[in-house]
Tab-separated table of C-alpha atoms in Angstrom:
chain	number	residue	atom	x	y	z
A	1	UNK	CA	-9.677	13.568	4.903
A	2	UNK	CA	-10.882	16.657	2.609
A	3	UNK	CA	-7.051	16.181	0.849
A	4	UNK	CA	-7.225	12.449	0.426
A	5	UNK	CA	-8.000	11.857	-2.648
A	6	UNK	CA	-9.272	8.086	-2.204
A	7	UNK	CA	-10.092	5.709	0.532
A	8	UNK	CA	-7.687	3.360	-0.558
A	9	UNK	CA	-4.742	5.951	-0.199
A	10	UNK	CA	-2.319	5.249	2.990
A	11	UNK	CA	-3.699	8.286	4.584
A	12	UNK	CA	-7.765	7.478	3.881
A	13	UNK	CA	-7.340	3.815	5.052
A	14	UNK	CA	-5.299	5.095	8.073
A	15	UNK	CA	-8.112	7.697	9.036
A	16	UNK	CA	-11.044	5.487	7.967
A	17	UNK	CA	-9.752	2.577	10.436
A	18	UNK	CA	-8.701	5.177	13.387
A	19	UNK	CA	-12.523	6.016	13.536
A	20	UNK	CA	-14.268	2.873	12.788
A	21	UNK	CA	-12.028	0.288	14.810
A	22	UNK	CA	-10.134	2.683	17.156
A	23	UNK	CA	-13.244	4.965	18.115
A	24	UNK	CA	-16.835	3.611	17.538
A	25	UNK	CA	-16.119	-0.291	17.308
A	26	UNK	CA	-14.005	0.150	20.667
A	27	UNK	CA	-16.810	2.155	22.260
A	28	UNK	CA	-19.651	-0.285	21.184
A	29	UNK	CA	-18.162	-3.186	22.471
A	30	UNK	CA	-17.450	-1.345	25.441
A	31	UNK	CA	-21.116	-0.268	26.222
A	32	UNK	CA	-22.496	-3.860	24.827
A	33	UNK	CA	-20.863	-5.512	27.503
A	34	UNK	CA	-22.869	-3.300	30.130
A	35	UNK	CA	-25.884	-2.699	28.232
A	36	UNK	CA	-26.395	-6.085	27.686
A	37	UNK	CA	-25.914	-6.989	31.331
A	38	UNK	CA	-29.081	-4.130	32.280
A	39	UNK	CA	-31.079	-5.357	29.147
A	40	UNK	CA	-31.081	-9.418	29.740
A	41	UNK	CA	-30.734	-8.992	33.629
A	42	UNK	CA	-28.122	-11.027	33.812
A	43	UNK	CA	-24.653	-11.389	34.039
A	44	UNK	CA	-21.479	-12.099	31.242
A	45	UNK	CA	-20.738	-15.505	29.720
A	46	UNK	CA	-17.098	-14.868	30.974
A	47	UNK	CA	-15.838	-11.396	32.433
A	48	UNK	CA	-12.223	-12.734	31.887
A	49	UNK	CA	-12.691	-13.494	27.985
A	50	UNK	CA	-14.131	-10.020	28.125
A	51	UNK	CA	-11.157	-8.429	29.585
A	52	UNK	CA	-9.020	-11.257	27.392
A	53	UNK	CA	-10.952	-9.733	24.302
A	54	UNK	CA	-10.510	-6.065	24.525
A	55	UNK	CA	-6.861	-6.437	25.362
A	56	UNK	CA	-5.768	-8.480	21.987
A	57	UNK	CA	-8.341	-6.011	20.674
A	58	UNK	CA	-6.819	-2.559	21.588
A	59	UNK	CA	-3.089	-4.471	20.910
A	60	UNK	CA	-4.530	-5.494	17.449
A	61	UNK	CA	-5.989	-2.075	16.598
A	62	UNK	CA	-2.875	-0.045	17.466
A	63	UNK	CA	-0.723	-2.453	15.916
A	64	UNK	CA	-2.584	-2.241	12.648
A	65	UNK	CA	-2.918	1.402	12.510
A	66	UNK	CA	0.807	2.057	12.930
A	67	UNK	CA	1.647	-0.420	9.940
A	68	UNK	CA	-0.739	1.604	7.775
A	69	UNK	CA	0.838	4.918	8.777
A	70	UNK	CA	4.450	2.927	8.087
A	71	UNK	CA	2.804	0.632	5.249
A	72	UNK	CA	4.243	-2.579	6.417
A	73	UNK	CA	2.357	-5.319	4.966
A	74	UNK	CA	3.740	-8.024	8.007
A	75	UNK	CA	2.851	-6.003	10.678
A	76	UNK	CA	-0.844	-5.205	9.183
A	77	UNK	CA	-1.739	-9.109	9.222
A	78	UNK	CA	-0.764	-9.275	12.459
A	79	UNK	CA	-2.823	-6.699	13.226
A	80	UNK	CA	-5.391	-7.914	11.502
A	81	UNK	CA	-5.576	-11.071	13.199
A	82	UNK	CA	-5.172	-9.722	16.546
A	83	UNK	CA	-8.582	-8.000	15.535
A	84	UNK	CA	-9.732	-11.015	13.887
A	85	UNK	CA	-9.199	-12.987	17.201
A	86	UNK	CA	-10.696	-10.182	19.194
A	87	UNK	CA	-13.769	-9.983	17.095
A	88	UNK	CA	-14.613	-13.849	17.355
A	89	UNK	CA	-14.007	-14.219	21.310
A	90	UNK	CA	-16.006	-10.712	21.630
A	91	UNK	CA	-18.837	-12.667	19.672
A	92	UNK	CA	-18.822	-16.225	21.285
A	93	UNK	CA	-18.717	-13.917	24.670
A	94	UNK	CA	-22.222	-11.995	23.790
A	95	UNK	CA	-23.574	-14.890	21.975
A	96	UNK	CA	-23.469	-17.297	24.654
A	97	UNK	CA	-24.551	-15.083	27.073
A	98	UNK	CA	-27.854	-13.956	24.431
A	99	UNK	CA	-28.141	-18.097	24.311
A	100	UNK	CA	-28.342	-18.454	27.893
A	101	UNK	CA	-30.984	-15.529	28.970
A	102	UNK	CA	-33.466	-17.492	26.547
A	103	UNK	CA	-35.127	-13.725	26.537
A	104	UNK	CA	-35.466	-13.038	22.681
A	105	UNK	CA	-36.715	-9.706	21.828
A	106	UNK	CA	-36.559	-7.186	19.136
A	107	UNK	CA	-33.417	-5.670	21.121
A	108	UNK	CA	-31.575	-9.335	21.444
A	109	UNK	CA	-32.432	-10.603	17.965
A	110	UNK	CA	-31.454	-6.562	16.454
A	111	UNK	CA	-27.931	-6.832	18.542
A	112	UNK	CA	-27.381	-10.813	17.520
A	113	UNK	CA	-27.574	-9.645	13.654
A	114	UNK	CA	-25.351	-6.944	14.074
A	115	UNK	CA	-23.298	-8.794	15.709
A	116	UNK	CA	-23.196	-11.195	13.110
A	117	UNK	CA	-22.917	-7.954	10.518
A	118	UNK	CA	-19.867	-7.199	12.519
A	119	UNK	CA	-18.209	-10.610	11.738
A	120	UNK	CA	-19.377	-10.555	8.210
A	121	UNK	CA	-17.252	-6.863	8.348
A	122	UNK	CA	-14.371	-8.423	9.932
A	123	UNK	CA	-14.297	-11.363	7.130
A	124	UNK	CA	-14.554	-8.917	4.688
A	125	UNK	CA	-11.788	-6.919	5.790
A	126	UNK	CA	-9.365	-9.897	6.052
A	127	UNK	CA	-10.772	-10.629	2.460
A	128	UNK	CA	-9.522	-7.480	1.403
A	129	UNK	CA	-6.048	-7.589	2.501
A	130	UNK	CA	-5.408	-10.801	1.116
A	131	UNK	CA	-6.982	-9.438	-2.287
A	132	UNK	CA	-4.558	-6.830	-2.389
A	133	UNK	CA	-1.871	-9.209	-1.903
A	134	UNK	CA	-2.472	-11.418	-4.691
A	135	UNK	CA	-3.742	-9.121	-7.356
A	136	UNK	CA	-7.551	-9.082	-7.632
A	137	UNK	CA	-8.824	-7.164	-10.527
A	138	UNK	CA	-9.468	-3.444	-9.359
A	139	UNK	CA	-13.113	-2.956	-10.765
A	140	UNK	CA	-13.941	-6.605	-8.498
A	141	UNK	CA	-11.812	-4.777	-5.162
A	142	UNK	CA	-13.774	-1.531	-5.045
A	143	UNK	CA	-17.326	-3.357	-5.253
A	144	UNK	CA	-15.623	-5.792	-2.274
A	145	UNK	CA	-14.670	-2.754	-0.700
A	146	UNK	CA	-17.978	-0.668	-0.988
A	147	UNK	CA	-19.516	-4.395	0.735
A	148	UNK	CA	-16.825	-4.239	3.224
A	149	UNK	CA	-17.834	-0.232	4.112
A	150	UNK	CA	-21.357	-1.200	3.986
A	151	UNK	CA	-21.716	-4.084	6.761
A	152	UNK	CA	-19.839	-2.165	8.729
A	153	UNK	CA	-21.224	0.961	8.857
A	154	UNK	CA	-24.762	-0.026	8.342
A	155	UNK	CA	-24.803	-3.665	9.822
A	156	UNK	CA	-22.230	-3.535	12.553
A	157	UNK	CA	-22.697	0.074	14.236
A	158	UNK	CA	-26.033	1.377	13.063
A	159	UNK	CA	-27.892	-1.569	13.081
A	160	UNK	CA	-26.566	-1.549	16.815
A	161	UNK	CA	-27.456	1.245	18.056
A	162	UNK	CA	-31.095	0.880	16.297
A	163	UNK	CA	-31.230	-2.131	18.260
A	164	UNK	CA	-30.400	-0.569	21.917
A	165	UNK	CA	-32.586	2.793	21.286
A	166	UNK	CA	-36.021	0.604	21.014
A	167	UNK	CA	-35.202	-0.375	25.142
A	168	UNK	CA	-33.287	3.156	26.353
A	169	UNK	CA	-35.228	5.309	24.760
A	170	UNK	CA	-38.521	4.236	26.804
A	171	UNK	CA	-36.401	3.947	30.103
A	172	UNK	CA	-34.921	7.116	29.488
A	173	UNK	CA	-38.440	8.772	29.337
A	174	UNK	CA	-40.035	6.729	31.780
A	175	UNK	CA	-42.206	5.776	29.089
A	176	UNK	CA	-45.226	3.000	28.978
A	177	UNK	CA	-44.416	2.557	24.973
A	178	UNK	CA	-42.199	-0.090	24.987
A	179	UNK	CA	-42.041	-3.132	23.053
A	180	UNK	CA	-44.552	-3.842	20.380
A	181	UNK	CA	-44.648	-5.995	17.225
A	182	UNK	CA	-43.902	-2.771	15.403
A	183	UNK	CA	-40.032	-3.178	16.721
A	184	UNK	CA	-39.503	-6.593	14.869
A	185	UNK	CA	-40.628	-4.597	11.880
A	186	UNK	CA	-38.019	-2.666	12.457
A	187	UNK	CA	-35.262	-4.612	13.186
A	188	UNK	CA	-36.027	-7.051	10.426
A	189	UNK	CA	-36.503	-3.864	7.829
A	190	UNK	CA	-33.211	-2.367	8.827
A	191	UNK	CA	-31.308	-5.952	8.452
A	192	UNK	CA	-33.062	-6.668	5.235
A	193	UNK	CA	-31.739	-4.071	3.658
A	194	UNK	CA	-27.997	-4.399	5.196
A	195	UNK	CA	-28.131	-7.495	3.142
A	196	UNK	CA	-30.135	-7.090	-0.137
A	197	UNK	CA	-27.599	-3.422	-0.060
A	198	UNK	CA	-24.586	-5.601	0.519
A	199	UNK	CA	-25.921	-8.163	-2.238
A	200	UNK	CA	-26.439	-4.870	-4.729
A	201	UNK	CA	-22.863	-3.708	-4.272
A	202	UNK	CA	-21.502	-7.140	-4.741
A	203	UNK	CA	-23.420	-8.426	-7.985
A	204	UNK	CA	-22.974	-4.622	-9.200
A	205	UNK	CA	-27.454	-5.139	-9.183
A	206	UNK	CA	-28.807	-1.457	-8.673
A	207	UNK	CA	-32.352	-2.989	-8.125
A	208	UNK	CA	-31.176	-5.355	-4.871
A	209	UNK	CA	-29.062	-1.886	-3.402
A	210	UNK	CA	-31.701	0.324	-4.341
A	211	UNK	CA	-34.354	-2.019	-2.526
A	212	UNK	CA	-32.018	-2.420	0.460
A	213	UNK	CA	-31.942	1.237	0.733
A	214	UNK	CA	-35.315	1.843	0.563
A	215	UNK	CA	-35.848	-1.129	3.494
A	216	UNK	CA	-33.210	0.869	5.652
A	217	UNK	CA	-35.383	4.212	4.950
A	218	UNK	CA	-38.645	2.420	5.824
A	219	UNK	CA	-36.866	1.389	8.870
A	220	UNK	CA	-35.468	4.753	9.953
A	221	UNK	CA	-39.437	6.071	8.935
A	222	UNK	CA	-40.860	3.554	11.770
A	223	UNK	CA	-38.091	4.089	14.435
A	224	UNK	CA	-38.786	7.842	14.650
A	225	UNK	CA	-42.681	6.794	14.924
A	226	UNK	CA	-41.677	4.979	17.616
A	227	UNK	CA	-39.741	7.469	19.139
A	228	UNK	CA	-42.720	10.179	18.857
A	229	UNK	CA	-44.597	7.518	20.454
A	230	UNK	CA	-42.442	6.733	23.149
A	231	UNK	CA	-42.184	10.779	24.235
A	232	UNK	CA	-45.862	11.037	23.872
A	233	UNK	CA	-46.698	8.219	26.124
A	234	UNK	CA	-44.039	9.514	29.281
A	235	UNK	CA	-45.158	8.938	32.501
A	236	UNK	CA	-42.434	10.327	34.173
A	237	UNK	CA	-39.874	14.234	34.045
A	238	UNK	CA	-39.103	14.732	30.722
A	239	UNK	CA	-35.147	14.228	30.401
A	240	UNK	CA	-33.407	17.687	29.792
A	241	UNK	CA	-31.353	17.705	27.166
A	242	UNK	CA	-28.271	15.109	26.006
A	243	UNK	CA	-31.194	12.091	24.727
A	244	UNK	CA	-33.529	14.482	23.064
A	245	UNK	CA	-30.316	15.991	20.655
A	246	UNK	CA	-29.977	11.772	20.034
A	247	UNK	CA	-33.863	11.870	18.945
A	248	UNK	CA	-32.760	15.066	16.710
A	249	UNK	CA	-30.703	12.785	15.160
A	250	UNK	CA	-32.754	9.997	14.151
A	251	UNK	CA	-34.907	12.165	11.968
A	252	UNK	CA	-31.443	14.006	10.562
A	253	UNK	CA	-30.367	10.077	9.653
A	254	UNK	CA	-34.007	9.696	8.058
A	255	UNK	CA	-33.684	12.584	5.841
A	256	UNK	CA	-29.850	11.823	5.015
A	257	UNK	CA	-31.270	8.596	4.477
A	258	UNK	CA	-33.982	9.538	2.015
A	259	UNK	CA	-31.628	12.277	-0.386
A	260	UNK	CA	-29.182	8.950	-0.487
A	261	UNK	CA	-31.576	6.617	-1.519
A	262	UNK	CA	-33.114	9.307	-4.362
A	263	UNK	CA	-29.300	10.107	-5.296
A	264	UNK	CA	-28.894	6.177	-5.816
A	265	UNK	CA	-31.848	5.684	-7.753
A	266	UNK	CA	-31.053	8.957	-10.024
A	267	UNK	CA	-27.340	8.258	-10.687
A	268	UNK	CA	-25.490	5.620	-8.960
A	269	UNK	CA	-22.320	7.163	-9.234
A	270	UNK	CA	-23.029	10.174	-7.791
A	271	UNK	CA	-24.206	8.151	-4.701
A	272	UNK	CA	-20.961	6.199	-4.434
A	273	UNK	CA	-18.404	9.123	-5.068
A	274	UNK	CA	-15.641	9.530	-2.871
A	275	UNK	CA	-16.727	13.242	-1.497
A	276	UNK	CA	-20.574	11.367	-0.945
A	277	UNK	CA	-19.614	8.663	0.708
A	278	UNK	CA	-16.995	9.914	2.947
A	279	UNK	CA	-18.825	12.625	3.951
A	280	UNK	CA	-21.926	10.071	5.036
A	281	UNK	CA	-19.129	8.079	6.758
A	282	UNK	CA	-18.780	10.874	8.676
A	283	UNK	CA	-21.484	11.607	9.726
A	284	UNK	CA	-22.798	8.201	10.769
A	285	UNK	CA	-19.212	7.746	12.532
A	286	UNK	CA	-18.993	11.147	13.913
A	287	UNK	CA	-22.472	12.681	13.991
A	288	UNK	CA	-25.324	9.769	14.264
A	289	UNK	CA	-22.842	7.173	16.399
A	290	UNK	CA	-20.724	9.640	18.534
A	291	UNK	CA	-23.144	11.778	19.916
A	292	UNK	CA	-25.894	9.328	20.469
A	293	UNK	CA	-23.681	7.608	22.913
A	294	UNK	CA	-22.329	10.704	24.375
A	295	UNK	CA	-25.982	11.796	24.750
A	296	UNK	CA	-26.832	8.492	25.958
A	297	UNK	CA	-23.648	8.467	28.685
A	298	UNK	CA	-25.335	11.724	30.503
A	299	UNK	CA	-28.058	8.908	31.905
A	300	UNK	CA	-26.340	5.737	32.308
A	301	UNK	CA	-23.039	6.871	33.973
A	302	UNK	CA	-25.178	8.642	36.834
A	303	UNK	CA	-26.936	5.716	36.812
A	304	UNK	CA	-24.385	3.333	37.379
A	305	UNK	CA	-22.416	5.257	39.640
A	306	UNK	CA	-25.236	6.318	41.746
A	307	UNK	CA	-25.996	2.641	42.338
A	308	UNK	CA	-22.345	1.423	42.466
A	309	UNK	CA	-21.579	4.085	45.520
A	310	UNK	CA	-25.241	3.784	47.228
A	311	UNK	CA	-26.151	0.150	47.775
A	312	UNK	CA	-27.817	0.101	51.633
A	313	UNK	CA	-30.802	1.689	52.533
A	314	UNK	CA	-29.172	3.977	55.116
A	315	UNK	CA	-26.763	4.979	52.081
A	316	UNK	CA	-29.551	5.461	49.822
A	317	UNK	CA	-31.725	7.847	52.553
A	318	UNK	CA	-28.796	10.624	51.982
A	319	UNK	CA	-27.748	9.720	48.485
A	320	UNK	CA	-27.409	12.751	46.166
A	321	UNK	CA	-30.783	12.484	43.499
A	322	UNK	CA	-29.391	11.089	39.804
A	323	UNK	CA	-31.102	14.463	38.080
A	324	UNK	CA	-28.366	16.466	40.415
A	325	UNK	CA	-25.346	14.380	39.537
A	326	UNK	CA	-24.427	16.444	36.457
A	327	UNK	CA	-25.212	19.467	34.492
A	328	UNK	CA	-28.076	18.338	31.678
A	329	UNK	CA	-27.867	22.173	30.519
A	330	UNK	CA	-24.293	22.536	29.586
A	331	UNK	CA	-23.880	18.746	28.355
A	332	UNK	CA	-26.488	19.562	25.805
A	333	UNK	CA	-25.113	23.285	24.976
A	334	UNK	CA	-22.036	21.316	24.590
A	335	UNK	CA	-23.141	18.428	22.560
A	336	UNK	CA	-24.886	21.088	19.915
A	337	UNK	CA	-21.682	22.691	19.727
A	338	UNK	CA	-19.760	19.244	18.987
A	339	UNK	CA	-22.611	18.601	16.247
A	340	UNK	CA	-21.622	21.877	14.966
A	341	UNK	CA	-18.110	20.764	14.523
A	342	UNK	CA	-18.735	17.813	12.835
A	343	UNK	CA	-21.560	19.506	10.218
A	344	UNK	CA	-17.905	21.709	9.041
A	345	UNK	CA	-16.368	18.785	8.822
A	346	UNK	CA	-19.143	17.386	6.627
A	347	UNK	CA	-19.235	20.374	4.259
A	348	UNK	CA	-15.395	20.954	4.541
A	349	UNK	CA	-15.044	17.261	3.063
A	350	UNK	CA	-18.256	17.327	0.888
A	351	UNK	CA	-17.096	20.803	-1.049
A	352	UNK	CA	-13.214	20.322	-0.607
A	353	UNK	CA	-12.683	23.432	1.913
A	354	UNK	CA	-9.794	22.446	3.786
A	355	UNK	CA	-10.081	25.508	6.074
A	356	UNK	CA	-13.828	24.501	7.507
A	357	UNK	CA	-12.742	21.041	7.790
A	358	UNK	CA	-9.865	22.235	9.918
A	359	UNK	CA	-12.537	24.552	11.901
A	360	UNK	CA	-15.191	21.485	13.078
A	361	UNK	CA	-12.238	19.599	13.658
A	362	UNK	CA	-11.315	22.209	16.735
A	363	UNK	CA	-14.540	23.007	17.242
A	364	UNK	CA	-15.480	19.149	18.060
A	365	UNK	CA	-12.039	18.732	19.735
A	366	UNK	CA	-13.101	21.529	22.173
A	367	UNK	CA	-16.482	20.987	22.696
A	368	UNK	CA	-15.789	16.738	23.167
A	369	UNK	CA	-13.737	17.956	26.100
A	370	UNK	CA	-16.039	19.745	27.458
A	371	UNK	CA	-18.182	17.905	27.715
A	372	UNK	CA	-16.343	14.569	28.862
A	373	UNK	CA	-15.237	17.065	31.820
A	374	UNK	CA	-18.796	17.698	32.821
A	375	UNK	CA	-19.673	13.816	32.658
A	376	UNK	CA	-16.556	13.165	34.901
A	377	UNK	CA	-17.863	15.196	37.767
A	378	UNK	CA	-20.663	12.307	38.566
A	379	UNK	CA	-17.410	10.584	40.538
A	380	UNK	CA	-16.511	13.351	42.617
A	381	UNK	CA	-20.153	11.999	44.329
């Protein structure tokens, strides 16, 4: 990515795609599926549209990435609606199943809108493709693009993983902070801004972006109060480790957050330049998404393995404890060291050093492996 010298090169839209459909859009729908199960206590609309969905989805995403790398425009609309197919079953799946439960909360009504930030994305994208087909203007492309970028980043993955801290992060710490009012705030704060921002790159309206931005900060600003909140108020073991490097992170996205927002407001296109915003693609991609659910993995794989091998009470009586399952020390050792990678990415890309780039990359590669060893060790129980 450091060489590319735009997103809309082969080689950036190839990259930029591998991440955010082949990597974090494959892992969230992965974990909604079971996190929305534990969260709404209840069961899928339909396991076998699930299983229908991620099929087409995985066929769509590898289909699509190869035409990019070979630049065939047939085989990237197939791809695309492979994806585009995937994306609506995968929401009329989770939908339904939010519909039935009847159990609205900050989490449910945070996950619905990104999931509907996700289908805005997915719109978007096909919007593109067909733009670049028939000849849209260039200056009206790049401010769909930036839109595109925006929902999907922001909306889609962000706004989903805000949603799903404000109920792990209390069961994590065995906390008695759990839902308040303050949650809606927000949830409604962070999606306020995904679309006055989305409305700002569209209309080219640097008071609606720079307003959405500053409703994302003030977002990110309560989150991490409720964060401090929820550790303060623990009732239970603090957990060692993997989900405190995730709370790291939240106050890393704040500050990134903030510098953004001033950038924006001080020169626009500094804010949107390719170096900028590829490097904060990055990091929300990489950093902010990636190792939350890695650190996040460390405490529910134990925890769903644990009860998917002891279900009796004579089982349970000899069961291994869930702390004992896997290593907390060297998962977070581990996870730093990945975070390390990916900050030489960031500056690699940022300042143009191919060499660091090429350093984080190997860094992360080793440390990712690692670490994914480790976790696999809770099935040898």
């Amino acid at each position: 990515m450091v060489k590319t010298a735009a997103f809309h090169s082969p080689e950036g839209i190839l990259l930029a795609h591998m991440l955010l459909l082949g990597w974090a859009t494959m892992i969230a729908m992965g974990a909604s599926y079971q996190v929305t199960q534990v969260l709404l206590r209840t069961s899928m609309y339909s396991r076998k549209l699930a299983f229908f969905q991620v099929i087409v989805y995985v066929a769509g995403v590898l289909l699509l990435l190869v035409s990019f790398w070979n630049w065939t425009p047939l085989g990237m609309g197939m791809g695309g609606g492979l994806i585009v197919l995937a994306v609506a079953v995968y929401a009329f799946n989770l939908g339904v199943t939010y519909v039935r439960s009847k159990l609205w909360t900050p989490v449910t009504v945070g996950a619905s809108l990104s999931l509907l930030d996700l289908c805005v994305t997915v719109v978007l994208g096909t919007t593109l493709g067909i733009a670049a087909w028939t000849g849209w203007s260039p200056a009206r492309y790049e401010l769909l693009f930036f839109t595109h970028m925006w929902f999907g980043l922001v909306g889609w993955l962000a706004g989903l993983l805000v949603s799903y801290r404000l109920k792990l992060l209390p069961m994590f710490y065995v906390s008695r902070k759990t839902g308040t009012k303050l949650n809606y705030a927000i949830i409604l704060f962070f999606q306020a801004g995904v679309w006055l921002g989305a409305g700002g790159w569209w209309s080219e309206n640097r008071m609606l972006s720079n307003t959405g931005l500053l409703c994302v900060v003030v977002s990110l600003g309560i989150l991490g109060w409720f964060v401090r909140g929820v550790r303060n108020q623990s009732s239970g073991k603090q957990p060692i480790g993997a989900v405190r490097v995730a709370d790291v992170l939240i106050a890393v996205t704040f500050l990134l957050a903030v510098v953004w927002t001033l950038l924006h407001v001080g020169s626009g296109a500094a804010a949107q330049s390719y170096r900028v915003v590829s490097t904060l693609m990055l990091y929300v991609v990489l950093g902010w998404f990636s190792a939350s659910i890695l650190a996040y993995l460390t405490k529910i794989i134990p925890f769903l393995w644990w009860a998917h091998q002891f279900r009796t009470k004579e089982q349970k009586k000899g069961a291994v404890l869930l702390a004992e399952m896997v290593p907390q020390s060297r998962l977070t050792m581990e996870l730093w060291g990945y975070l390390t990678g990916v900050g030489l990415v960031m500056c690699g890309n940022l300042f143009g050093a191919s060499a660091v780039a090429a350093l984080g990359i190997c860094i992360m590669l080793a440390d990712v492996a690692l670490f994914l060893v480790e976790l696999a060790r809770v099935f040898r129980y």
